Amino acid sequence: MIALIDCNNFYASCERVFNPSLNGRPVVVLSNNDGCVIARSNEAKAVGIAMGIPAFKVEELLKRYNVAVYSANFALYGDMSRRVMSILSGYSPRQEVYSVDECFLDLSGIATLKEYGLQMKEHVGKWTGIPISVGIAPTKALAKIANRIAKRYPSQTGGCYVMDTEEKRIKALKWLPIEDVWGIGRGNAAKLQLAGVFKAIDFAGMSESWVRKNMTITGVNLQKELNGTSCIGFVGGEKSKSFSVTRTFETEYETWDEIRERVVTFTAMAAAKIRKQQSLCSRLVLFLQTNYFKDTEEPLSQSVEVRFPFSTSSTLEIVDFAISGLKRIYTRGMRYKRAGVTLYNFIDEELCQPALFPEMNSNPRHKELMKVLDEINQASPSGGVRLASQDARMFKMHQQHLSRRYTTDIRDILQVKCD
């Protein structure tokens, strides 16, 4: 059996852990630059605040229902996620962290599944304050559905639902709309609805040839999963094939120095990620965009690929390559609103074969330098050491409603006064 554990309204729940006065009050979390709603408490959903809607469009609702509004505090959310996943890893030797607030666990050999799931829920709640829902079923796709049932009907399930009989499986598939099936997506949902498929049970009963023709082998595996045959295995320990850092600027940037600083910062962040997984890269793609939401100007998007003469993980070298690409696409007088850097074409650090000539290799002195740089930056909440071309503010965003970094910065830790 497989368990899918999902943190309930995760971002909003993280804010509530350190501000209990928010319990029972509508809470929303906004995206970068306080743009759109990316997380809602149940109370916020109940008053009609939609996911993804721009914040300015619901200002009246926010005021009318006294909604607590927060800027996204990813430092806090990331740390709370690590704490939750660390606790859950103790319940199974096989864990797949699926997202910041979800993970799969292999519960093979566990006899009392319901009690085991409730124990997880109590443990995570007591140690972190984060509420979770647990769905347990024979396959990943069914575990997703079981988790949805546990979350939708907490009073009946206690926050843990075990789909351990054929009767429960059939009943769940009859209940779930096709568009809510894990892995279907909007395009396939529309295609299936045109074919008369509106519930998960309808899809599970379709001919395999139709599914294979219209949805490839991925759709076939999903159909088998819904019918109780496990086809989607656990994924763990695999290295990423690319790293991207993209941001929308807090304001429009026009000068070369402003744009270069942002590109250098994004490149340095991406380079640190490849070193963390002990990889080297030999290519990058850089893009610049103007404001797509400005009616007075024609939107512009420019991108460039840069191929390195050697594989490297040195921030110094990769930044030089990024700047060379920036020079090819930067246009004087354009007002840019967004930029991004993607590093890819990775190889494992230990598999790199040096070239015969020194100039065709990464500088060997940079390896130790980058190791020290990463150690300092990991230990420093304020970012530690940066390049001279970077500003002190790594993330330049409008965050008017940002909460404190309660668990990652000693200066923001909660203080308890005892008389």
mmCIF file with all atom_site columns, N, CA and C in Angstrom, residues 165-189:
data_model
loop_
_atom_site.group_PDB
_atom_site.id
_atom_site.type_symbol
_atom_site.label_atom_id
_atom_site.label_alt_id
_atom_site.label_comp_id
_atom_site.label_asym_id
_atom_site.label_entity_id
_atom_site.label_seq_id
_atom_site.pdbx_PDB_ins_code
_atom_site.Cartn_x
_atom_site.Cartn_y
_atom_site.Cartn_z
_atom_site.occupancy
_atom_site.B_iso_or_equiv
_atom_site.pdbx_formal_charge
_atom_site.auth_seq_id
_atom_site.auth_comp_id
_atom_site.auth_asym_id
_atom_site.auth_atom_id
_atom_site.pdbx_PDB_model_num
ATOM 1  N N  . THR A 1 165 ? -10.491 -1.720 -0.149  1.00 0.00 ? 165 THR A N  1
ATOM 2  C CA . THR A 1 165 ? -11.415 -2.707 -0.713  1.00 0.00 ? 165 THR A CA 1
ATOM 3  C C  . THR A 1 165 ? -11.823 -2.273 -2.119  1.00 0.00 ? 165 THR A C  1
ATOM 4  N N  . GLU A 1 166 ? -12.294 -3.243 -2.903  1.00 0.00 ? 166 GLU A N  1
ATOM 5  C CA . GLU A 1 166 ? -12.764 -2.941 -4.247  1.00 0.00 ? 166 GLU A CA 1
ATOM 6  C C  . GLU A 1 166 ? -13.985 -2.042 -4.211  1.00 0.00 ? 166 GLU A C  1
ATOM 7  N N  . GLU A 1 167 ? -14.820 -2.232 -3.225  1.00 0.00 ? 167 GLU A N  1
ATOM 8  C CA . GLU A 1 167 ? -16.011 -1.393 -3.086  1.00 0.00 ? 167 GLU A CA 1
ATOM 9  C C  . GLU A 1 167 ? -15.633 0.075  -2.887  1.00 0.00 ? 167 GLU A C  1
ATOM 10 N N  . LYS A 1 168 ? -14.647 0.328  -2.050  1.00 0.00 ? 168 LYS A N  1
ATOM 11 C CA . LYS A 1 168 ? -14.202 1.704  -1.822  1.00 0.00 ? 168 LYS A CA 1
ATOM 12 C C  . LYS A 1 168 ? -13.596 2.307  -3.087  1.00 0.00 ? 168 LYS A C  1
ATOM 13 N N  . ARG A 1 169 ? -12.857 1.499  -3.840  1.00 0.00 ? 169 ARG A N  1
ATOM 14 C CA . ARG A 1 169 ? -12.244 1.996  -5.071  1.00 0.00 ? 169 ARG A CA 1
ATOM 15 C C  . ARG A 1 169 ? -13.310 2.423  -6.085  1.00 0.00 ? 169 ARG A C  1
ATOM 16 N N  . ILE A 1 170 ? -14.284 1.574  -6.306  1.00 0.00 ? 170 ILE A N  1
ATOM 17 C CA . ILE A 1 170 ? -15.347 1.872  -7.270  1.00 0.00 ? 170 ILE A CA 1
ATOM 18 C C  . ILE A 1 170 ? -16.133 3.108  -6.836  1.00 0.00 ? 170 ILE A C  1
ATOM 19 N N  . LYS A 1 171 ? -16.460 3.177  -5.551  1.00 0.00 ? 171 LYS A N  1
ATOM 20 C CA . LYS A 1 171 ? -17.222 4.321  -5.044  1.00 0.00 ? 171 LYS A CA 1
ATOM 21 C C  . LYS A 1 171 ? -16.456 5.620  -5.226  1.00 0.00 ? 171 LYS A C  1
ATOM 22 N N  . ALA A 1 172 ? -15.133 5.591  -4.987  1.00 0.00 ? 172 ALA A N  1
ATOM 23 C CA . ALA A 1 172 ? -14.302 6.795  -5.134  1.00 0.00 ? 172 ALA A CA 1
ATOM 24 C C  . ALA A 1 172 ? -14.225 7.229  -6.595  1.00 0.00 ? 172 ALA A C  1
ATOM 25 N N  . LEU A 1 173 ? -14.074 6.259  -7.518  1.00 0.00 ? 173 LEU A N  1
ATOM 26 C CA . LEU A 1 173 ? -13.982 6.603  -8.934  1.00 0.00 ? 173 LEU A CA 1
ATOM 27 C C  . LEU A 1 173 ? -15.304 7.161  -9.465  1.00 0.00 ? 173 LEU A C  1
ATOM 28 N N  . LYS A 1 174 ? -16.408 6.693  -8.936  1.00 0.00 ? 174 LYS A N  1
ATOM 29 C CA . LYS A 1 174 ? -17.713 7.243  -9.339  1.00 0.00 ? 174 LYS A CA 1
ATOM 30 C C  . LYS A 1 174 ? -17.902 8.663  -8.819  1.00 0.00 ? 174 LYS A C  1
ATOM 31 N N  . TRP A 1 175 ? -17.246 8.977  -7.729  1.00 0.00 ? 175 TRP A N  1
ATOM 32 C CA . TRP A 1 175 ? -17.390 10.287 -7.085  1.00 0.00 ? 175 TRP A CA 1
ATOM 33 C C  . TRP A 1 175 ? -16.520 11.362 -7.739  1.00 0.00 ? 175 TRP A C  1
ATOM 34 N N  . LEU A 1 176 ? -15.329 10.993 -8.244  1.00 0.00 ? 176 LEU A N  1
ATOM 35 C CA . LEU A 1 176 ? -14.343 11.977 -8.675  1.00 0.00 ? 176 LEU A CA 1
ATOM 36 C C  . LEU A 1 176 ? -14.554 12.420 -10.123 1.00 0.00 ? 176 LEU A C  1
ATOM 37 N N  . PRO A 1 177 ? -14.708 13.732 -10.374 1.00 0.00 ? 177 PRO A N  1
ATOM 38 C CA . PRO A 1 177 ? -14.786 14.245 -11.754 1.00 0.00 ? 177 PRO A CA 1
ATOM 39 C C  . PRO A 1 177 ? -13.480 13.978 -12.504 1.00 0.00 ? 177 PRO A C  1
ATOM 40 N N  . ILE A 1 178 ? -13.581 13.761 -13.793 1.00 0.00 ? 178 ILE A N  1
ATOM 41 C CA . ILE A 1 178 ? -12.400 13.399 -14.583 1.00 0.00 ? 178 ILE A CA 1
ATOM 42 C C  . ILE A 1 178 ? -11.337 14.479 -14.534 1.00 0.00 ? 178 ILE A C  1
ATOM 43 N N  . GLU A 1 179 ? -11.739 15.768 -14.477 1.00 0.00 ? 179 GLU A N  1
ATOM 44 C CA . GLU A 1 179 ? -10.758 16.849 -14.481 1.00 0.00 ? 179 GLU A CA 1
ATOM 45 C C  . GLU A 1 179 ? -9.939  16.908 -13.194 1.00 0.00 ? 179 GLU A C  1
ATOM 46 N N  . ASP A 1 180 ? -10.407 16.205 -12.150 1.00 0.00 ? 180 ASP A N  1
ATOM 47 C CA . ASP A 1 180 ? -9.685  16.205 -10.874 1.00 0.00 ? 180 ASP A CA 1
ATOM 48 C C  . ASP A 1 180 ? -8.781  14.990 -10.704 1.00 0.00 ? 180 ASP A C  1
ATOM 49 N N  . VAL A 1 181 ? -8.716  14.131 -11.708 1.00 0.00 ? 181 VAL A N  1
ATOM 50 C CA . VAL A 1 181 ? -7.847  12.959 -11.631 1.00 0.00 ? 181 VAL A CA 1
ATOM 51 C C  . VAL A 1 181 ? -6.394  13.400 -11.795 1.00 0.00 ? 181 VAL A C  1
ATOM 52 N N  . TRP A 1 182 ? -5.543  12.917 -10.927 1.00 0.00 ? 182 TRP A N  1
ATOM 53 C CA . TRP A 1 182 ? -4.117  13.248 -10.956 1.00 0.00 ? 182 TRP A CA 1
ATOM 54 C C  . TRP A 1 182 ? -3.516  12.897 -12.316 1.00 0.00 ? 182 TRP A C  1
ATOM 55 N N  . GLY A 1 183 ? -2.889  13.876 -12.965 1.00 0.00 ? 183 GLY A N  1
ATOM 56 C CA . GLY A 1 183 ? -2.201  13.624 -14.222 1.00 0.00 ? 183 GLY A CA 1
ATOM 57 C C  . GLY A 1 183 ? -3.019  13.804 -15.480 1.00 0.00 ? 183 GLY A C  1
ATOM 58 N N  . ILE A 1 184 ? -4.307  14.128 -15.336 1.00 0.00 ? 184 ILE A N  1
ATOM 59 C CA . ILE A 1 184 ? -5.146  14.292 -16.532 1.00 0.00 ? 184 ILE A CA 1
ATOM 60 C C  . ILE A 1 184 ? -4.862  15.619 -17.224 1.00 0.00 ? 184 ILE A C  1
ATOM 61 N N  . GLY A 1 185 ? -4.913  16.719 -16.510 1.00 0.00 ? 185 GLY A N  1
ATOM 62 C CA . GLY A 1 185 ? -4.654  18.027 -17.106 1.00 0.00 ? 185 GLY A CA 1
ATOM 63 C C  . GLY A 1 185 ? -5.841  18.548 -17.896 1.00 0.00 ? 185 GLY A C  1
ATOM 64 N N  . ARG A 1 186 ? -5.816  19.848 -18.180 1.00 0.00 ? 186 ARG A N  1
ATOM 65 C CA . ARG A 1 186 ? -6.953  20.490 -18.842 1.00 0.00 ? 186 ARG A CA 1
ATOM 66 C C  . ARG A 1 186 ? -7.176  19.967 -20.251 1.00 0.00 ? 186 ARG A C  1
ATOM 67 N N  . GLY A 1 187 ? -6.088  19.809 -21.011 1.00 0.00 ? 187 GLY A N  1
ATOM 68 C CA . GLY A 1 187 ? -6.226  19.359 -22.394 1.00 0.00 ? 187 GLY A CA 1
ATOM 69 C C  . GLY A 1 187 ? -6.853  17.992 -22.500 1.00 0.00 ? 187 GLY A C  1
ATOM 70 N N  . ASN A 1 188 ? -6.342  17.038 -21.730 1.00 0.00 ? 188 ASN A N  1
ATOM 71 C CA . ASN A 1 188 ? -6.893  15.683 -21.764 1.00 0.00 ? 188 ASN A CA 1
ATOM 72 C C  . ASN A 1 188 ? -8.300  15.638 -21.180 1.00 0.00 ? 188 ASN A C  1
ATOM 73 N N  . ALA A 1 189 ? -8.571  16.478 -20.172 1.00 0.00 ? 189 ALA A N  1
ATOM 74 C CA . ALA A 1 189 ? -9.909  16.511 -19.584 1.00 0.00 ? 189 ALA A CA 1
ATOM 75 C C  . ALA A 1 189 ? -10.939 16.936 -20.631 1.00 0.00 ? 189 ALA A C  1
#
